[in-house]
Short mmCIF file of C-alpha atoms and ligand atoms in Angstrom, two decimals:
data_model
loop_
_atom_site.label_atom_id
_atom_site.label_comp_id
_atom_site.label_asym_id
_atom_site.label_seq_id
_atom_site.Cartn_x
_atom_site.Cartn_y
_atom_site.Cartn_z
CA MET O 253 -19.61 -8.63 28.93
CA LYS O 254 -21.88 -10.47 26.47
CA VAL O 255 -20.84 -10.62 23.19
CA LEU O 256 -23.19 -11.01 19.92
CA LEU O 257 -21.07 -12.18 16.89
CA ILE O 258 -22.23 -12.13 13.31
CA GLY O 259 -21.01 -14.79 10.56
CA GLY O 260 -20.14 -18.30 10.62
CA GLY O 261 -16.69 -18.43 8.88
CA GLY O 262 -12.88 -18.95 9.63
CA ARG O 263 -12.64 -14.91 10.36
CA GLU O 264 -15.27 -15.46 12.63
CA HIS O 265 -14.04 -18.31 14.84
CA ALA O 266 -11.04 -16.67 15.06
CA LEU O 267 -12.56 -13.72 16.65
CA GLY O 268 -14.76 -15.57 19.24
CA TRP O 269 -11.41 -17.34 20.02
CA LYS O 270 -10.07 -14.47 21.00
CA LEU O 271 -12.86 -12.87 22.39
CA VAL O 272 -13.76 -15.54 24.52
CA GLN O 273 -10.13 -15.44 26.46
CA SER O 274 -10.84 -11.97 27.86
CA PRO O 275 -11.82 -12.12 31.49
CA LYS O 276 -14.39 -9.39 30.89
CA VAL O 277 -16.26 -11.47 28.26
CA ARG O 278 -18.75 -13.88 30.37
CA GLU O 279 -20.89 -15.02 27.37
CA LEU O 280 -20.56 -15.40 23.58
CA VAL O 281 -23.43 -16.05 21.18
CA SER O 282 -22.66 -16.46 17.62
CA ALA O 283 -24.97 -15.88 14.47
CA PRO O 284 -25.15 -18.31 12.85
CA GLY O 285 -21.71 -19.54 13.79
CA ASN O 286 -20.33 -22.71 12.99
CA PRO O 287 -19.32 -26.03 15.42
CA GLY O 288 -15.95 -24.42 16.31
CA LEU O 289 -17.89 -21.43 17.84
CA GLU O 290 -20.29 -23.86 19.22
CA ALA O 291 -17.69 -25.05 21.05
CA LEU O 292 -16.93 -21.43 23.13
CA GLY O 293 -20.75 -20.15 23.27
CA ARG O 294 -24.38 -20.56 21.94
CA CYS O 295 -24.94 -20.44 18.29
CA VAL O 296 -28.22 -18.94 17.16
CA PRO O 297 -29.10 -20.15 13.87
CA VAL O 298 -29.60 -16.65 12.37
CA ARG O 299 -27.80 -15.97 8.88
CA ALA O 300 -25.66 -12.98 8.42
CA ASN O 301 -27.61 -11.56 5.62
CA ASP O 302 -31.18 -11.60 7.61
CA ALA O 303 -31.01 -8.46 9.11
CA PRO O 304 -34.61 -8.19 10.37
CA GLY O 305 -33.51 -11.71 12.12
CA LEU O 306 -30.36 -10.29 13.66
CA LEU O 307 -32.01 -7.37 15.13
CA ALA O 308 -34.60 -9.11 16.76
CA LEU O 309 -31.95 -11.16 17.98
CA ALA O 310 -29.88 -8.25 19.47
CA LYS O 311 -33.10 -7.12 20.84
CA THR O 312 -33.92 -10.18 22.81
CA GLU O 313 -30.08 -11.02 23.80
CA ASN O 314 -29.17 -7.43 24.89
CA PRO O 315 -25.72 -7.76 24.43
CA ASP O 316 -22.95 -5.43 25.43
CA LEU O 317 -21.31 -5.38 22.32
CA VAL O 318 -22.26 -6.74 18.47
CA VAL O 319 -19.20 -7.52 16.12
CA ILE O 320 -19.97 -7.65 12.68
CA GLY O 321 -17.83 -9.87 11.04
CA PRO O 322 -18.63 -10.35 6.89
CA GLU O 323 -18.79 -7.03 4.71
CA ALA O 324 -22.64 -7.80 3.09
CA PRO O 325 -24.41 -6.63 6.19
CA LEU O 326 -22.46 -3.95 6.90
CA ALA O 327 -22.89 -2.88 3.36
CA ALA O 328 -26.56 -3.24 4.14
CA GLY O 329 -26.74 -1.05 7.21
CA LEU O 330 -26.96 -3.71 10.03
CA ALA O 331 -24.36 -1.06 12.48
CA ASP O 332 -27.16 1.37 11.58
CA ASP O 333 -29.85 -0.04 12.25
CA MET O 334 -28.34 -1.73 15.55
CA ARG O 335 -26.83 1.41 16.82
CA LYS O 336 -30.32 3.08 16.48
CA THR O 337 -31.74 0.75 19.49
CA GLY O 338 -28.80 1.58 21.51
CA ILE O 339 -26.58 -1.10 21.29
CA ALA O 340 -22.49 -0.88 20.68
CA VAL O 341 -21.65 -1.94 17.89
CA PHE O 342 -17.83 -2.91 16.27
CA GLY O 343 -18.61 -2.41 12.55
CA PRO O 344 -19.25 0.85 10.06
CA SER O 345 -22.56 2.54 9.01
CA ALA O 346 -23.59 1.57 5.23
CA GLN O 347 -22.35 5.16 4.61
CA ALA O 348 -18.80 4.37 5.77
CA ALA O 349 -18.81 0.59 4.47
CA ARG O 350 -19.14 2.71 0.68
CA LEU O 351 -14.94 2.16 1.01
CA GLU O 352 -15.83 -1.33 0.41
CA SER O 353 -19.22 -1.40 -1.38
CA SER O 354 -18.28 1.59 -4.12
CA LYS O 355 -15.12 1.28 -5.63
CA ALA O 356 -16.18 4.43 -7.73
CA PHE O 357 -16.59 6.20 -4.35
CA THR O 358 -13.29 5.12 -3.24
CA LYS O 359 -11.44 6.16 -6.29
CA ALA O 360 -13.13 9.75 -6.20
CA PHE O 361 -12.60 9.83 -2.09
CA CYS O 362 -8.93 8.94 -2.86
CA ALA O 363 -8.52 11.73 -5.05
CA ARG O 364 -10.20 14.38 -2.66
CA HIS O 365 -8.10 13.27 0.19
CA GLY O 366 -4.35 13.07 -1.93
CA ILE O 367 -4.27 8.83 -1.08
CA PRO O 368 -2.04 7.36 -3.10
CA THR O 369 -3.71 4.76 -5.51
CA ALA O 370 -3.79 3.73 -9.38
CA ALA O 371 -4.59 5.72 -11.95
CA SER O 372 -8.13 5.08 -12.68
CA ARG O 373 -11.52 6.07 -14.52
CA THR O 374 -14.93 5.54 -13.39
CA VAL O 375 -17.60 4.53 -16.44
CA THR O 376 -20.87 3.38 -17.21
CA SER O 377 -20.65 3.37 -21.18
CA LEU O 378 -18.94 0.88 -22.95
CA GLU O 379 -17.27 3.95 -25.30
CA GLU O 380 -15.91 5.51 -22.02
CA ALA O 381 -14.36 2.37 -21.15
CA GLU O 382 -12.69 1.82 -24.53
CA ASP O 383 -11.74 5.47 -24.68
CA TYR O 384 -10.05 5.14 -21.12
CA MET O 385 -8.38 1.85 -22.36
CA ARG O 386 -6.85 2.97 -25.33
CA THR O 387 -5.07 5.33 -22.84
CA LEU O 388 -3.43 2.50 -20.99
CA ALA O 389 -0.56 0.09 -21.59
CA PRO O 390 -1.55 -3.45 -21.26
CA PRO O 391 -2.64 -5.54 -19.00
CA PHE O 392 -5.92 -3.90 -18.06
CA VAL O 393 -7.46 -3.54 -14.87
CA LEU O 394 -11.50 -3.38 -14.82
CA LYS O 395 -13.31 -3.73 -11.60
CA ALA O 396 -17.48 -3.75 -11.05
CA ASP O 397 -18.33 -0.91 -8.56
CA GLY O 398 -20.35 -2.56 -6.31
CA LEU O 399 -19.57 -5.90 -4.12
CA ALA O 400 -19.23 -9.21 -6.24
CA ALA O 401 -17.85 -11.52 -3.72
CA GLY O 402 -14.47 -11.08 -4.24
CA LYS O 403 -15.01 -11.82 -8.09
CA GLY O 404 -15.69 -8.46 -9.79
CA VAL O 405 -11.82 -8.01 -10.94
CA VAL O 406 -10.91 -8.43 -14.40
CA ILE O 407 -7.27 -8.58 -15.31
CA ALA O 408 -7.38 -8.42 -18.97
CA SER O 409 -3.79 -9.07 -21.26
CA THR O 410 -4.82 -7.56 -24.43
CA LEU O 411 -7.55 -4.51 -25.15
CA ASP O 412 -9.64 -6.91 -27.22
CA GLU O 413 -10.14 -8.87 -24.13
CA ALA O 414 -10.53 -6.24 -22.17
CA ILE O 415 -13.40 -4.45 -24.35
CA ALA O 416 -15.34 -8.06 -24.03
CA SER O 417 -15.05 -7.93 -20.50
CA ALA O 418 -16.36 -4.54 -20.41
CA LYS O 419 -19.40 -5.46 -22.45
CA ALA O 420 -20.12 -8.61 -20.19
CA MET O 421 -19.39 -6.38 -17.03
CA LEU O 422 -21.52 -3.17 -18.32
CA ALA O 423 -24.33 -5.53 -19.04
CA GLY O 424 -24.70 -7.33 -15.58
CA GLN O 425 -22.16 -10.11 -15.20
CA PHE O 426 -22.23 -9.00 -11.93
CA GLY O 427 -25.60 -7.77 -11.60
CA ALA O 428 -26.16 -4.06 -10.64
CA ALA O 429 -22.36 -4.06 -9.16
CA SER O 430 -21.19 -4.19 -12.24
CA GLN O 431 -23.40 -1.69 -14.17
CA THR O 432 -20.57 1.13 -12.89
CA LEU O 433 -16.55 0.15 -13.52
CA VAL O 434 -13.49 1.54 -12.68
CA ILE O 435 -10.66 0.55 -15.11
CA GLU O 436 -7.46 1.00 -13.53
CA GLU O 437 -3.45 1.24 -14.45
CA PHE O 438 -1.93 -1.88 -13.53
CA LEU O 439 0.14 -1.69 -10.83
CA THR O 440 3.39 -3.70 -10.30
CA GLY O 441 5.26 -4.88 -6.96
CA VAL O 442 4.21 -6.82 -3.89
CA GLU O 443 0.90 -7.14 -1.95
CA ALA O 444 0.12 -6.73 1.58
CA SER O 445 -2.45 -6.28 4.04
CA PHE O 446 -2.70 -3.38 6.16
CA PHE O 447 -5.07 -3.62 9.37
CA ALA O 448 -6.31 -0.28 11.31
CA LEU O 449 -9.10 0.27 13.91
CA SER O 450 -11.11 3.44 14.32
CA ASP O 451 -13.77 4.57 16.60
CA GLY O 452 -14.46 7.28 14.05
CA GLN O 453 -12.08 9.89 15.11
CA THR O 454 -8.85 8.02 16.96
CA VAL O 455 -7.18 5.61 14.97
CA ARG O 456 -4.77 2.78 15.89
CA PRO O 457 -2.67 0.51 13.55
CA LEU O 458 -2.83 -3.19 14.01
CA ILE O 459 -0.14 -5.21 11.59
CA ALA O 460 0.18 -6.60 8.07
CA ALA O 461 -0.22 -10.22 6.71
CA GLN O 462 0.05 -11.49 3.36
CA ASP O 463 -2.69 -13.48 1.68
CA HIS O 464 -2.27 -15.93 -0.90
CA LYS O 465 -5.43 -15.23 -3.50
CA ARG O 466 -4.62 -17.73 -5.90
CA ALA O 467 -6.11 -21.44 -5.35
CA PHE O 468 -2.85 -23.39 -6.44
CA ASP O 469 1.09 -23.40 -5.38
CA GLY O 470 3.11 -20.70 -7.15
CA ASP O 471 0.20 -18.29 -7.34
CA ARG O 472 -1.32 -20.25 -10.07
CA GLY O 473 -5.49 -20.59 -10.70
CA PRO O 474 -8.37 -18.82 -10.28
CA ASN O 475 -8.42 -16.22 -7.75
CA THR O 476 -10.15 -17.29 -4.48
CA GLY O 477 -11.24 -15.42 -0.98
CA GLY O 478 -8.12 -16.24 0.28
CA MET O 479 -5.68 -19.98 0.80
CA GLY O 480 -3.35 -18.96 3.44
CA ALA O 481 -1.77 -15.89 5.01
CA PHE O 482 1.29 -15.13 7.12
CA SER O 483 2.41 -12.14 9.24
CA PRO O 484 4.81 -10.12 9.53
CA THR O 485 6.02 -9.70 6.02
CA ALA O 486 8.90 -8.35 5.74
CA GLN O 487 7.81 -5.46 3.39
CA VAL O 488 5.80 -3.70 6.13
CA ASN O 489 8.55 -2.97 8.57
CA GLU O 490 7.66 -0.03 11.05
CA THR O 491 8.94 2.19 8.86
CA MET O 492 6.92 1.04 5.95
CA ALA O 493 3.56 0.66 8.84
CA ALA O 494 4.21 4.66 9.87
CA HIS O 495 4.18 5.62 6.33
CA ILE O 496 1.43 3.75 5.19
CA MET O 497 -0.69 5.13 8.38
CA GLU O 498 0.56 8.53 7.44
CA CYS O 499 -0.29 8.84 3.54
CA ILE O 500 -3.15 6.32 3.80
CA ILE O 501 -5.26 4.65 6.98
CA THR O 502 -5.19 8.54 8.61
CA PRO O 503 -6.11 10.63 6.13
CA THR O 504 -8.73 8.26 4.90
CA ILE O 505 -10.25 8.34 8.94
CA THR O 506 -10.21 11.98 9.03
CA GLY O 507 -11.66 12.08 5.39
CA MET O 508 -14.61 10.30 6.27
CA ALA O 509 -15.34 11.94 9.64
CA ALA O 510 -14.84 15.48 7.54
CA GLU O 511 -17.27 13.78 5.24
CA GLY O 512 -19.78 13.22 7.68
CA ALA O 513 -19.56 9.38 7.54
CA PRO O 514 -17.00 8.18 10.49
CA PHE O 515 -15.53 5.10 10.19
CA CYS O 516 -16.19 2.46 13.15
CA GLY O 517 -14.76 -0.80 12.85
CA VAL O 518 -11.43 -2.44 11.51
CA LEU O 519 -10.20 -0.71 7.90
CA PHE O 520 -8.32 -3.09 6.13
CA ALA O 521 -6.16 -1.73 3.02
CA GLY O 522 -4.80 -3.76 0.35
CA LEU O 523 -1.65 -2.26 -0.70
CA MET O 524 0.40 -2.82 -3.96
CA ILE O 525 4.25 -1.82 -2.63
CA ASP O 526 6.97 -0.92 -4.64
CA ALA O 527 9.78 1.12 -5.07
CA ASP O 528 8.14 4.35 -4.76
CA GLY O 529 5.72 3.54 -1.63
CA PRO O 530 2.82 1.78 -1.19
CA LYS O 531 -0.51 2.04 -3.15
CA LEU O 532 -4.05 1.21 -2.43
CA ILE O 533 -5.68 -1.47 -4.14
CA GLU O 534 -8.93 -1.62 -2.51
CA PHE O 535 -9.93 -0.88 1.00
CA ASN O 536 -12.29 -3.65 3.01
CA VAL O 537 -14.56 -2.76 5.84
CA ARG O 538 -13.81 -5.93 7.61
CA PHE O 539 -10.95 -8.29 8.97
CA GLY O 540 -9.81 -10.25 6.03
CA ASP O 541 -10.04 -13.78 6.01
CA PRO O 542 -7.66 -15.68 6.48
CA GLU O 543 -5.84 -12.67 7.70
CA CYS O 544 -7.49 -12.34 10.54
CA GLN O 545 -6.94 -15.83 11.91
CA VAL O 546 -2.85 -14.88 11.78
CA LEU O 547 -3.53 -11.77 13.53
CA MET O 548 -5.82 -13.37 16.38
CA MET O 549 -2.87 -15.35 16.77
CA ARG O 550 -0.38 -12.84 17.28
CA LEU O 551 -2.48 -10.45 19.06
CA GLN O 552 -1.34 -10.14 23.03
CA ASN O 553 -4.22 -7.73 23.94
CA ASP O 554 -7.90 -8.60 25.45
CA LEU O 555 -9.57 -8.06 22.45
CA ALA O 556 -13.22 -7.59 23.98
CA PRO O 557 -12.24 -4.25 25.52
CA LEU O 558 -10.57 -2.97 22.27
CA LEU O 559 -13.41 -3.72 20.03
CA ARG O 560 -15.64 -2.04 22.60
CA ALA O 561 -13.86 0.63 22.25
CA CYS O 562 -13.92 1.16 18.84
CA ALA O 563 -17.91 0.58 19.16
CA THR O 564 -17.96 3.44 21.93
CA GLY O 565 -15.67 6.14 20.68
CA THR O 566 -13.26 5.67 23.46
CA LEU O 567 -9.98 4.27 21.11
CA ASP O 568 -7.78 6.79 22.72
CA GLN O 569 -8.18 5.09 26.31
CA ALA O 570 -7.39 1.77 25.43
CA ALA O 571 -4.20 0.06 25.55
CA PRO O 572 -2.43 0.23 22.37
CA PRO O 573 -2.59 -3.20 20.36
CA ALA O 574 0.52 -5.39 21.22
CA TRP O 575 2.19 -8.45 19.59
CA ASP O 576 3.68 -11.70 20.20
CA GLU O 577 6.57 -11.75 18.61
CA ARG O 578 6.43 -14.66 16.90
CA ALA O 579 5.15 -15.38 13.15
CA ALA O 580 1.93 -16.55 12.87
CA ALA O 581 1.10 -18.74 9.13
CA CYS O 582 -2.68 -20.17 8.46
CA ILE O 583 -3.17 -23.11 5.75
CA ILE O 584 -6.47 -22.97 4.16
CA MET O 585 -8.18 -26.66 3.84
CA ALA O 586 -10.59 -25.91 1.00
CA ALA O 587 -12.73 -28.83 -0.32
CA LYS O 588 -11.93 -29.87 -3.74
CA GLY O 589 -13.42 -27.72 -7.00
CA TYR O 590 -13.29 -24.30 -4.87
CA PRO O 591 -13.72 -21.78 -5.65
CA GLY O 592 -15.92 -23.15 -8.25
CA ALA O 593 -18.45 -26.01 -8.02
CA TYR O 594 -17.18 -28.30 -4.77
CA ALA O 595 -19.62 -30.94 -3.09
CA ARG O 596 -20.50 -30.39 0.82
CA GLY O 597 -20.94 -32.75 3.60
CA LEU O 598 -17.69 -34.59 3.09
CA PRO O 599 -16.14 -36.03 5.94
CA ILE O 600 -13.53 -34.72 8.14
CA SER O 601 -11.67 -35.69 11.26
CA LEU O 602 -9.84 -33.54 13.15
CA PRO O 603 -7.07 -34.62 15.83
CA GLN O 604 -8.32 -34.93 19.40
CA ASP O 605 -5.19 -32.62 21.24
CA LEU O 606 -3.74 -29.90 19.44
CA PRO O 607 -0.07 -28.30 20.08
CA ALA O 608 0.35 -25.63 22.11
CA ASP O 609 0.19 -22.29 20.02
CA ALA O 610 -1.85 -23.74 17.07
CA GLN O 611 -5.42 -23.97 16.44
CA VAL O 612 -7.68 -25.23 13.65
CA PHE O 613 -10.36 -22.72 12.89
CA HIS O 614 -13.56 -24.07 11.41
CA ALA O 615 -14.33 -22.06 8.07
CA GLY O 616 -17.08 -24.30 6.74
CA THR O 617 -17.74 -26.88 8.47
CA ALA O 618 -21.05 -28.41 9.89
CA LEU O 619 -22.49 -31.62 12.21
CA ASP O 620 -24.23 -33.81 10.11
CA ALA O 621 -27.55 -35.78 11.26
CA ASN O 622 -25.43 -38.12 13.42
CA GLY O 623 -23.30 -35.53 14.86
CA ARG O 624 -20.20 -35.95 12.80
CA LEU O 625 -17.91 -33.30 11.64
CA VAL O 626 -18.36 -32.64 7.78
CA SER O 627 -17.69 -29.78 5.02
CA ALA O 628 -20.14 -27.08 4.45
CA GLY O 629 -18.94 -24.53 2.53
CA GLY O 630 -15.54 -23.83 0.16
CA ARG O 631 -13.12 -22.49 2.63
CA VAL O 632 -13.53 -25.72 5.10
CA LEU O 633 -10.74 -25.25 7.81
CA ALA O 634 -8.03 -22.75 8.64
CA VAL O 635 -4.81 -24.57 10.10
CA THR O 636 -3.22 -21.68 12.11
CA ALA O 637 0.03 -21.76 13.82
CA LEU O 638 2.83 -19.77 15.51
CA GLY O 639 6.71 -20.04 14.94
CA ASP O 640 9.57 -17.98 15.49
CA ALA O 641 9.63 -17.29 11.77
CA VAL O 642 7.37 -17.28 9.09
CA SER O 643 8.85 -20.49 7.77
CA ASP O 644 8.43 -22.32 11.45
CA ALA O 645 5.17 -20.88 11.72
CA ALA O 646 4.30 -22.91 8.27
CA SER O 647 5.72 -26.23 8.97
CA ARG O 648 3.90 -26.46 12.41
CA ALA O 649 0.67 -25.22 10.51
CA TYR O 650 1.38 -28.01 7.77
CA GLY O 651 2.35 -30.46 10.51
CA LEU O 652 -0.86 -30.33 12.01
CA ILE O 653 -2.50 -30.44 8.79
CA GLY O 654 -0.91 -33.89 8.57
CA GLU O 655 -3.19 -35.22 11.44
CA ILE O 656 -6.35 -33.88 10.12
CA ASN O 657 -8.18 -35.95 7.79
CA PHE O 658 -10.06 -34.52 5.06
CA PRO O 659 -10.32 -36.45 1.87
CA GLY O 660 -12.20 -34.42 -0.12
CA GLY O 661 -9.94 -31.85 0.53
CA PHE O 662 -7.18 -29.93 -0.85
CA TYR O 663 -4.38 -26.95 0.24
CA ARG O 664 -1.46 -24.95 -1.73
CA ARG O 665 1.62 -26.30 -0.37
CA ASP O 666 3.36 -22.90 -0.37
CA ILE O 667 2.16 -20.56 1.95
CA GLY O 668 5.15 -18.74 3.88
CA VAL O 669 7.40 -20.39 2.02
CA ARG O 670 7.95 -18.63 -1.50
CA LEU O 671 6.47 -15.21 -0.62
CA ALA O 672 8.63 -15.38 2.89
CA ALA O 673 11.62 -16.34 0.85
CA LYS O 674 10.83 -13.26 -1.56
CA SER O 675 10.19 -10.85 1.28
CA GLN O 676 13.31 -12.09 3.25
CA SER O 677 15.44 -10.49 0.01
CA GLY O 678 14.42 -7.09 1.49
CA GLU O 679 13.73 -5.74 -1.82
CA PHE O 680 11.33 -3.13 -0.11
CA SER O 681 12.14 -2.95 3.45
P1 AMP C 9 -9.47 -6.57 -5.87
O1 AMP C 9 -10.49 -7.67 -5.38
O2 AMP C 9 -9.55 -5.15 -5.77
O3 AMP C 9 -8.27 -7.41 -4.37
O4 AMP C 9 -8.69 -7.37 -6.70
C1 AMP C 9 -8.04 -8.40 -6.47
C2 AMP C 9 -6.63 -8.96 -7.12
O5 AMP C 9 -6.20 -8.28 -8.11
C3 AMP C 9 -5.82 -8.00 -6.17
O6 AMP C 9 -5.60 -8.51 -5.19
C4 AMP C 9 -4.42 -7.80 -7.29
O7 AMP C 9 -3.53 -9.07 -7.04
C5 AMP C 9 -5.54 -7.83 -8.33
N1 AMP C 9 -5.37 -6.47 -8.76
C6 AMP C 9 -6.36 -5.41 -8.68
N2 AMP C 9 -6.34 -4.25 -8.87
C7 AMP C 9 -4.92 -3.92 -9.18
C8 AMP C 9 -3.89 -3.03 -10.16
N3 AMP C 9 -4.23 -1.87 -10.23
N4 AMP C 9 -3.01 -3.33 -10.65
C9 AMP C 9 -2.58 -5.03 -10.63
N5 AMP C 9 -3.15 -5.96 -9.76
C10 AMP C 9 -4.45 -5.73 -9.48
N1 LIG C 10 -8.64 -12.57 2.09
C1 LIG C 10 -9.17 -11.47 1.56
C2 LIG C 10 -10.70 -10.74 2.05
O1 LIG C 10 -11.00 -11.48 2.99
O2 LIG C 10 -11.18 -10.12 1.22
#
């Protein structure tokens, strides 16, 4: 099989790393890829948001499978355009990608299909926003309807603050994405990310992972794309996973098919779990980053046929996903300043030899004019390891960080430490 992988972050390096382990994959081509992916196959400098460029590339390369990593090209209809040319694509249509690209769509969809989620109202004016917020207790949760690069959620502690945020958002703080807002009830509990694969009809659970969205230790600081992840999580044991499948994932796949927008790809449910069970915070229509890195470390199946089965409507015939019993943890090394302004081109040196069962996935790296590895993004490296328990996996990943020289970088020191301890309380299991 020849596989074309779209994207160039840590998620895509992890997908590429797993794909080339398949005896069925003879060639991996990445667009645009990164220096980590370069070691696994050819990288072509076409960006993930250059739809015409990617379509032309797909026609020239004629791959047996296209795997689309990020959400923006999916929301823009790249999977539809590629499918029209007869190529097998792992990734949802633009219609199905509305589960991520429109929070208003998703809220209405959940209401139509009885999927548990926070009570909410979709509004387009400040009056409507204020009327609804007056019926809620603080804190207030305001969400831009559309894609806002993970920044479109505001949690305001007072009504005045919430009104000021609503005003700014409706006035275009996030462009067209925030001209419609979803205002919702604040949920409490423990967050988990749960993943499932679908070919549009059949659905297969993957597993859960725990992300760490805040920049600094102890869940302080600004929200980021994710500073680290681990799997498994004690909240999502087998019983909880079955419950999530039954009340959230399966009705979504069935509902999307019934509404004429079958979902092909990976459905990522961001959940809040408390004593009443799981509630949906948001859907994403792609693998999480850095959740994907821990999933790929634990997945035992050959990934290529599994993704191709999703792309070709044959997931019912594929071997069910199987998992390494060991835990995995991923620590993100980011450029100082991230998620605000940060420098690029910062030197990095990586250890020559990696211990078995550990990987340094490239997230935002490049080679400079002299061929030296430098940073090229906010999240730079995703240092990932397996271990008997989450805490062992995390210590091995931290051990590996000790061998990486990246003076312009920073990382959280509590990935898999504090939350793993909380999970072990068994409160929700
Ligand atoms: P999202 O971009 O929808 O994942 O939201 C970003 C973060 O905001 C989530 O990971 C949660 O920590 C928080 N959040 C979103 N919605 C709610 C809610 N209804 N109640 C409490 N926290 C929320
Ligand atoms: N780590 C969260 C995300 O990928 O959206």
